[in-house]
């Protein structure tokens, strides 16, 4: 494999790059951006032009105009002078980032996180997703008051030390809150799923996240299932309900929408949810993706490696970036816990190269075909 430059030909970085403006850029549609900037980079006409061009580059990926750069971010802590935990320290060409560290709401987000988040979203045009390993109705959206009421009752009645009883009582209280009466597959079950779908989307919009990444790994160490969201049929119903508010079906005129992505064990979902999911994210850890296997347009599939374990060597990321389906082009490339790549030299060494390769093979493929 050829050696690719770590620094994009688009941006000639000057000394003290972290906090200075960027140089003149040309052919912005042809190369990804590779500048890392602080908050004070947008302080003159030149840097404003840079960020305007960067946002235009991000718009090229809308409606699958090109493959994206994706990653799960795992250590969001934007404070102090050490910039590893800043979203603003990611390569500018990152298109979509799933917040594995958590997606705080407007009430518990720190001022530093809010500033970091807004700069990346509004100035750099990067989409930030909430991500949850979904396994029961109400996960991440059930008010704390539902559970504290149970804890207070347990204390009052003397069974607070009976953990099994407390957890069972909390489950029943959660079911009652969402209106679920305990019969899986019933109309009542579907109604509860629909309420949960709306709550997921309402909160997403209220807290200004750009989409929802459903981590679907039922059967692989998911120990908090309660029977309300534990089958493919349950998830299919939930995602279709979510598409009333976000996702591709919510946007028939392609004016722009918050994304729905699914990662994990999605092979049994693609047929029923084709057209309801923006991106299927393949956890192709240690291998390349078999795009034809899933039976959906390869433009909707992002292939990823595991940088929890292979960030030092780069694992298979560059190979994944270079890979393409037999026809058309892939949805993108990325890595789990890609922020670990910050510790390499240069920062984000492997992700930078993957971004370059990802766009290069796309341009080569488009030069060979008339249709995407």
Short mmCIF file of C-alpha atoms in Angstrom, two decimals:
data_model
loop_
_atom_site.label_atom_id
_atom_site.label_comp_id
_atom_site.label_asym_id
_atom_site.label_seq_id
_atom_site.Cartn_x
_atom_site.Cartn_y
_atom_site.Cartn_z
CA UNK A 1 0.00 0.00 0.00
CA UNK A 2 1.24 3.46 -0.84
CA UNK A 3 2.23 5.85 1.90
CA UNK A 4 -0.24 8.69 2.19
CA UNK A 5 0.56 12.13 3.49
CA UNK A 6 -0.75 12.78 6.95
CA UNK A 7 -1.35 16.43 6.20
CA UNK A 8 -3.89 17.23 3.51
CA UNK A 9 -2.75 19.07 0.46
CA UNK A 10 -5.68 21.35 1.10
CA UNK A 11 -4.29 23.02 4.17
CA UNK A 12 -0.77 24.36 4.59
CA UNK A 13 -0.41 24.50 8.30
CA UNK A 14 1.87 27.12 9.75
CA UNK A 15 3.95 26.91 12.89
CA UNK A 16 1.87 26.75 16.02
CA UNK A 17 -0.90 25.03 14.07
CA UNK A 18 -3.09 24.24 17.03
CA UNK A 19 -4.26 27.78 17.54
CA UNK A 20 -3.57 29.56 14.30
CA UNK A 21 -5.51 30.04 11.10
CA UNK A 22 -5.08 27.90 8.02
CA UNK A 23 -3.70 28.82 4.67
CA UNK A 24 -5.37 29.22 1.32
CA UNK A 25 -7.15 26.16 0.00
CA UNK A 26 -8.16 25.01 -3.46
CA UNK A 27 -10.25 22.20 -4.93
CA UNK A 28 -12.10 21.68 -1.70
CA UNK A 29 -14.31 18.98 -3.17
CA UNK A 30 -11.42 16.73 -4.06
CA UNK A 31 -9.51 16.22 -0.82
CA UNK A 32 -10.47 15.80 2.82
CA UNK A 33 -9.52 18.37 5.39
CA UNK A 34 -6.83 17.60 7.91
CA UNK A 35 -6.48 20.67 10.08
CA UNK A 36 -6.89 20.63 13.84
CA UNK A 37 -7.94 23.94 15.31
CA UNK A 38 -8.84 25.47 18.63
CA UNK A 39 -11.78 27.71 19.32
CA UNK A 40 -9.95 30.88 18.38
CA UNK A 41 -9.08 29.83 14.84
CA UNK A 42 -12.16 31.53 13.42
CA UNK A 43 -10.80 35.01 13.98
CA UNK A 44 -10.21 36.36 10.51
CA UNK A 45 -11.50 36.21 6.96
CA UNK A 46 -9.09 33.44 5.99
CA UNK A 47 -10.16 31.07 8.75
CA UNK A 48 -13.82 31.90 8.19
CA UNK A 49 -13.35 30.92 4.55
CA UNK A 50 -11.70 27.70 5.66
CA UNK A 51 -14.61 26.71 7.88
CA UNK A 52 -17.18 27.68 5.26
CA UNK A 53 -15.39 25.41 2.79
CA UNK A 54 -15.20 22.68 5.42
CA UNK A 55 -18.95 22.81 6.01
CA UNK A 56 -19.49 22.66 2.27
CA UNK A 57 -17.29 19.57 2.15
CA UNK A 58 -19.39 17.96 4.88
CA UNK A 59 -22.54 18.71 2.89
CA UNK A 60 -21.17 16.63 0.02
CA UNK A 61 -21.78 13.52 2.12
CA UNK A 62 -25.50 14.26 2.55
CA UNK A 63 -27.71 11.74 0.70
CA UNK A 64 -24.65 9.51 0.18
CA UNK A 65 -22.79 11.95 -2.05
CA UNK A 66 -19.51 10.43 -0.87
CA UNK A 67 -18.28 7.96 1.81
CA UNK A 68 -18.03 9.36 5.32
CA UNK A 69 -15.41 9.24 8.06
CA UNK A 70 -16.99 7.80 11.20
CA UNK A 71 -15.96 6.91 14.74
CA UNK A 72 -17.13 6.11 18.26
CA UNK A 73 -15.67 8.68 20.66
CA UNK A 74 -14.90 7.31 24.11
CA UNK A 75 -13.16 9.90 26.30
CA UNK A 76 -14.95 13.21 26.03
CA UNK A 77 -13.38 15.50 28.63
CA UNK A 78 -12.74 18.95 27.14
CA UNK A 79 -10.94 20.67 29.99
CA UNK A 80 -7.41 21.90 30.54
CA UNK A 81 -4.51 22.29 28.15
CA UNK A 82 -4.11 18.61 27.25
CA UNK A 83 -6.36 18.32 24.22
CA UNK A 84 -6.88 14.58 23.91
CA UNK A 85 -10.43 14.78 25.25
CA UNK A 86 -11.59 17.63 23.02
CA UNK A 87 -13.87 16.95 20.07
CA UNK A 88 -12.25 19.97 18.47
CA UNK A 89 -8.99 18.00 18.37
CA UNK A 90 -10.40 15.44 15.96
CA UNK A 91 -9.38 15.70 12.30
CA UNK A 92 -11.70 18.20 10.70
CA UNK A 93 -12.78 15.67 8.06
CA UNK A 94 -14.63 13.52 10.57
CA UNK A 95 -18.20 13.48 9.27
CA UNK A 96 -20.13 11.50 11.91
CA UNK A 97 -19.12 10.78 15.49
CA UNK A 98 -21.04 8.53 17.86
CA UNK A 99 -20.71 9.65 21.48
CA UNK A 100 -19.70 6.46 23.28
CA UNK A 101 -18.74 8.58 26.30
CA UNK A 102 -22.37 9.63 26.61
CA UNK A 103 -24.60 12.38 25.23
CA UNK A 104 -25.51 14.62 28.16
CA UNK A 105 -28.74 16.62 28.10
CA UNK A 106 -28.98 20.38 28.32
CA UNK A 107 -29.31 20.22 32.09
CA UNK A 108 -26.14 18.25 32.89
CA UNK A 109 -23.77 19.18 30.09
CA UNK A 110 -20.77 21.13 31.37
CA UNK A 111 -19.94 24.59 29.97
CA UNK A 112 -16.74 23.13 28.49
CA UNK A 113 -18.63 20.30 26.79
CA UNK A 114 -21.26 22.68 25.44
CA UNK A 115 -18.61 24.93 23.92
CA UNK A 116 -16.72 21.98 22.44
CA UNK A 117 -19.89 20.39 21.07
CA UNK A 118 -21.27 23.53 19.48
CA UNK A 119 -17.99 24.44 17.80
CA UNK A 120 -17.69 21.00 16.20
CA UNK A 121 -21.34 20.89 15.11
CA UNK A 122 -21.93 24.47 14.01
CA UNK A 123 -18.53 25.62 12.83
CA UNK A 124 -17.01 22.38 11.54
CA UNK A 125 -20.26 20.73 10.43
CA UNK A 126 -19.61 17.37 12.12
CA UNK A 127 -22.66 15.31 13.09
CA UNK A 128 -22.68 14.02 16.67
CA UNK A 129 -24.85 11.01 17.52
CA UNK A 130 -26.25 9.69 20.76
CA UNK A 131 -25.55 5.96 21.11
CA UNK A 132 -27.15 3.37 23.39
CA UNK A 133 -27.05 -0.37 23.67
CA UNK A 134 -30.84 -0.65 23.60
CA UNK A 135 -32.34 -3.56 25.53
CA UNK A 136 -35.59 -2.43 27.17
CA UNK A 137 -38.34 0.15 26.83
CA UNK A 138 -37.38 3.33 28.65
CA UNK A 139 -33.62 2.89 28.64
CA UNK A 140 -32.04 6.32 28.90
CA UNK A 141 -35.41 8.08 28.97
CA UNK A 142 -37.10 6.91 32.19
CA UNK A 143 -37.12 9.76 34.76
CA UNK A 144 -35.02 9.17 37.89
CA UNK A 145 -38.11 9.92 39.95
CA UNK A 146 -39.63 6.60 38.87
CA UNK A 147 -36.78 4.73 40.52
CA UNK A 148 -36.32 6.96 43.56
CA UNK A 149 -39.96 6.39 44.46
CA UNK A 150 -39.25 2.66 44.58
CA UNK A 151 -36.12 3.20 46.69
CA UNK A 152 -38.04 5.32 49.18
CA UNK A 153 -40.77 2.71 49.42
CA UNK A 154 -38.17 -0.03 49.98
CA UNK A 155 -36.55 1.99 52.76
CA UNK A 156 -39.89 2.69 54.41
CA UNK A 157 -41.03 -0.95 54.26
CA UNK A 158 -37.67 -2.50 55.18
CA UNK A 159 -36.69 -4.37 52.04
CA UNK A 160 -34.06 -1.96 50.67
CA UNK A 161 -31.33 -4.60 51.13
CA UNK A 162 -33.19 -7.14 49.01
CA UNK A 163 -31.58 -6.16 45.72
CA UNK A 164 -33.54 -8.63 43.60
CA UNK A 165 -36.82 -7.31 44.97
CA UNK A 166 -35.75 -3.71 44.47
CA UNK A 167 -34.77 -4.34 40.84
CA UNK A 168 -38.03 -6.17 40.15
CA UNK A 169 -39.99 -3.29 41.68
CA UNK A 170 -38.06 -0.78 39.58
CA UNK A 171 -38.82 -2.79 36.46
CA UNK A 172 -42.54 -2.85 37.23
CA UNK A 173 -42.49 0.87 38.01
CA UNK A 174 -40.78 1.51 34.66
CA UNK A 175 -43.37 -0.60 32.86
CA UNK A 176 -46.15 1.37 34.52
CA UNK A 177 -44.57 4.69 33.54
CA UNK A 178 -44.40 3.66 29.88
CA UNK A 179 -47.82 2.03 29.96
CA UNK A 180 -46.66 -1.52 29.34
CA UNK A 181 -48.89 -4.19 30.89
CA UNK A 182 -46.52 -7.13 30.61
CA UNK A 183 -47.71 -9.01 27.52
CA UNK A 184 -45.00 -9.14 24.86
CA UNK A 185 -46.22 -8.75 21.29
CA UNK A 186 -49.58 -7.28 22.31
CA UNK A 187 -51.07 -4.05 21.00
CA UNK A 188 -50.25 -2.56 24.38
CA UNK A 189 -46.59 -3.56 23.91
CA UNK A 190 -46.51 -1.78 20.57
CA UNK A 191 -48.10 1.31 22.08
CA UNK A 192 -45.37 1.41 24.72
CA UNK A 193 -42.69 1.01 22.05
CA UNK A 194 -44.25 3.89 20.13
CA UNK A 195 -44.17 6.12 23.24
CA UNK A 196 -40.54 5.22 23.82
CA UNK A 197 -39.68 5.95 20.17
CA UNK A 198 -41.18 9.43 20.45
CA UNK A 199 -39.36 10.07 23.74
CA UNK A 200 -36.04 9.04 22.18
CA UNK A 201 -36.52 11.45 19.32
CA UNK A 202 -37.99 14.34 21.33
CA UNK A 203 -35.03 14.28 23.73
CA UNK A 204 -32.57 14.03 20.85
CA UNK A 205 -34.02 17.16 19.26
CA UNK A 206 -34.29 19.05 22.55
CA UNK A 207 -30.64 18.40 23.35
CA UNK A 208 -29.44 19.11 19.81
CA UNK A 209 -27.80 15.83 18.87
CA UNK A 210 -27.67 15.00 15.18
CA UNK A 211 -28.95 11.45 15.26
CA UNK A 212 -29.26 8.18 17.13
CA UNK A 213 -26.91 5.20 16.90
CA UNK A 214 -28.61 2.00 18.08
CA UNK A 215 -26.12 -0.55 19.36
CA UNK A 216 -27.97 -3.83 18.77
CA UNK A 217 -26.11 -6.72 20.35
CA UNK A 218 -28.86 -8.88 21.79
CA UNK A 219 -27.39 -12.22 22.82
CA UNK A 220 -23.90 -10.87 23.36
CA UNK A 221 -23.61 -10.01 27.02
CA UNK A 222 -26.69 -7.80 27.28
CA UNK A 223 -27.74 -8.50 30.83
CA UNK A 224 -30.33 -5.80 31.45
CA UNK A 225 -33.08 -7.07 29.13
CA UNK A 226 -36.59 -7.19 30.58
CA UNK A 227 -38.46 -8.72 27.65
CA UNK A 228 -39.73 -5.43 26.26
CA UNK A 229 -37.02 -4.84 23.63
CA UNK A 230 -35.18 -8.09 23.08
CA UNK A 231 -36.15 -9.33 19.61
CA UNK A 232 -35.55 -8.12 16.08
CA UNK A 233 -39.31 -7.63 15.69
CA UNK A 234 -39.32 -5.27 18.68
CA UNK A 235 -36.52 -3.18 17.21
CA UNK A 236 -38.09 -3.10 13.74
CA UNK A 237 -41.27 -1.67 15.23
CA UNK A 238 -39.32 0.86 17.33
CA UNK A 239 -37.21 2.12 14.39
CA UNK A 240 -40.23 2.49 12.12
CA UNK A 241 -41.90 4.55 14.84
CA UNK A 242 -38.75 6.67 15.21
CA UNK A 243 -38.94 7.41 11.48
CA UNK A 244 -42.05 9.48 12.15
CA UNK A 245 -39.72 12.04 13.72
CA UNK A 246 -36.12 11.38 12.57
CA UNK A 247 -34.44 9.11 10.03
CA UNK A 248 -34.82 8.87 6.24
CA UNK A 249 -38.58 8.25 6.15
CA UNK A 250 -39.13 11.48 8.09
CA UNK A 251 -37.51 13.39 5.22
CA UNK A 252 -39.11 12.31 1.92
CA UNK A 253 -38.10 15.57 0.22
CA UNK A 254 -34.45 15.21 1.35
CA UNK A 255 -34.37 18.57 3.09
CA UNK A 256 -32.22 17.24 5.92
CA UNK A 257 -32.93 15.11 8.96
CA UNK A 258 -31.41 13.64 12.10
CA UNK A 259 -29.82 10.28 11.38
CA UNK A 260 -30.74 6.77 12.46
CA UNK A 261 -27.81 4.33 12.47
CA UNK A 262 -27.64 0.73 13.67
CA UNK A 263 -24.46 -1.12 14.59
CA UNK A 264 -23.88 -4.58 16.00
CA UNK A 265 -25.94 -7.62 14.96
CA UNK A 266 -27.98 -6.03 12.21
CA UNK A 267 -27.85 -8.81 9.59
CA UNK A 268 -31.40 -9.91 10.42
CA UNK A 269 -32.75 -6.37 10.25
CA UNK A 270 -31.68 -5.07 6.86
CA UNK A 271 -34.58 -6.52 4.87
CA UNK A 272 -37.32 -5.21 7.18
CA UNK A 273 -35.64 -1.85 7.79
CA UNK A 274 -34.27 -1.11 4.33
CA UNK A 275 -34.96 2.58 3.78
CA UNK A 276 -35.53 3.28 7.50
CA UNK A 277 -31.84 3.44 8.47
CA UNK A 278 -29.32 5.97 7.22
CA UNK A 279 -26.22 3.88 7.95
CA UNK A 280 -25.56 0.29 8.97
CA UNK A 281 -22.26 0.29 10.86
CA UNK A 282 -20.43 -3.02 10.53
CA UNK A 283 -18.24 -3.95 13.49
CA UNK A 284 -15.82 -5.57 11.07
CA UNK A 285 -13.11 -5.77 13.69
CA UNK A 286 -9.98 -7.39 12.27
CA UNK A 287 -11.48 -7.96 8.82
CA UNK A 288 -13.04 -6.16 5.87
CA UNK A 289 -16.77 -5.90 5.26
CA UNK A 290 -18.58 -8.28 2.92
CA UNK A 291 -20.85 -5.61 1.50
CA UNK A 292 -22.97 -7.90 -0.67
CA UNK A 293 -23.86 -10.11 2.30
CA UNK A 294 -26.26 -7.62 3.87
CA UNK A 295 -28.57 -7.14 0.88
CA UNK A 296 -28.74 -3.34 1.08
CA UNK A 297 -27.17 -0.58 -0.96
CA UNK A 298 -23.46 -0.56 0.00
CA UNK A 299 -23.64 3.24 0.24
CA UNK A 300 -25.48 2.69 3.52
CA UNK A 301 -22.75 0.50 5.07
CA UNK A 302 -19.85 1.86 7.11
CA UNK A 303 -17.00 -0.56 7.86
CA UNK A 304 -15.11 -0.17 11.16
CA UNK A 305 -12.17 -1.53 13.13
CA UNK A 306 -11.56 -1.75 16.87
CA UNK A 307 -9.19 0.92 18.18
CA UNK A 308 -9.71 -0.19 21.73
CA UNK A 309 -7.17 -2.91 20.94
CA UNK A 310 -5.46 -1.97 17.68
CA UNK A 311 -4.98 1.79 17.76
CA UNK A 312 -1.19 1.51 17.95
CA UNK A 313 -0.84 -0.70 14.86
CA UNK A 314 -3.84 0.66 12.97
CA UNK A 315 -5.33 -2.82 12.75
CA UNK A 316 -7.25 -3.27 9.50
CA UNK A 317 -8.39 0.36 9.22
CA UNK A 318 -6.36 1.27 6.14
CA UNK A 319 -7.38 -1.95 4.43
CA UNK A 320 -11.01 -1.21 5.25
CA UNK A 321 -10.62 2.33 3.94
CA UNK A 322 -9.32 0.96 0.64
CA UNK A 323 -12.00 -1.73 0.30
CA UNK A 324 -14.98 -1.25 -2.00
CA UNK A 325 -18.06 -3.30 -2.89
CA UNK A 326 -18.23 -5.02 -6.26
CA UNK A 327 -20.54 -2.28 -7.53
CA UNK A 328 -21.09 1.28 -6.35
CA UNK A 329 -19.23 2.47 -3.27
CA UNK A 330 -19.28 1.98 0.47
CA UNK A 331 -20.87 4.29 3.01
CA UNK A 332 -17.66 5.01 4.83
CA UNK A 333 -14.93 3.87 7.21
CA UNK A 334 -14.27 4.33 10.91
CA UNK A 335 -13.21 2.86 14.22
CA UNK A 336 -14.46 2.09 17.71
CA UNK A 337 -12.79 4.36 20.29
CA UNK A 338 -10.96 6.11 17.48
CA UNK A 339 -9.96 8.88 19.89
CA UNK A 340 -7.25 6.52 21.18
CA UNK A 341 -5.49 7.31 17.90
CA UNK A 342 -4.76 10.76 19.34
CA UNK A 343 -1.87 9.19 21.26
CA UNK A 344 -0.03 8.17 18.10
CA UNK A 345 2.48 10.38 16.31
CA UNK A 346 1.22 12.45 14.62
CA UNK A 347 -2.10 12.69 16.45
CA UNK A 348 -4.78 10.59 14.75
CA UNK A 349 -2.12 9.01 12.57
CA UNK A 350 -4.22 6.11 11.28
CA UNK A 351 -7.52 7.94 11.00
CA UNK A 352 -5.90 10.68 8.92
CA UNK A 353 -4.56 8.11 6.45
CA UNK A 354 -7.88 6.25 6.38
CA UNK A 355 -9.74 9.47 5.55
CA UNK A 356 -7.39 10.13 2.64
CA UNK A 357 -7.67 6.59 1.31
CA UNK A 358 -11.44 6.54 1.81
CA UNK A 359 -11.86 9.54 -0.48
CA UNK A 360 -9.20 8.47 -2.98
CA UNK A 361 -10.78 5.08 -3.72
CA UNK A 362 -14.17 6.79 -4.00
CA UNK A 363 -12.84 9.21 -6.63
CA UNK A 364 -11.22 6.33 -8.51
CA UNK A 365 -14.48 4.36 -8.45
CA UNK A 366 -16.50 7.33 -9.63
CA UNK A 367 -14.07 7.81 -12.48
CA UNK A 368 -14.86 4.28 -13.65
CA UNK A 369 -18.65 4.42 -13.38
CA UNK A 370 -21.35 6.82 -14.46
CA UNK A 371 -23.73 5.89 -11.68
CA UNK A 372 -22.96 5.81 -7.92
#
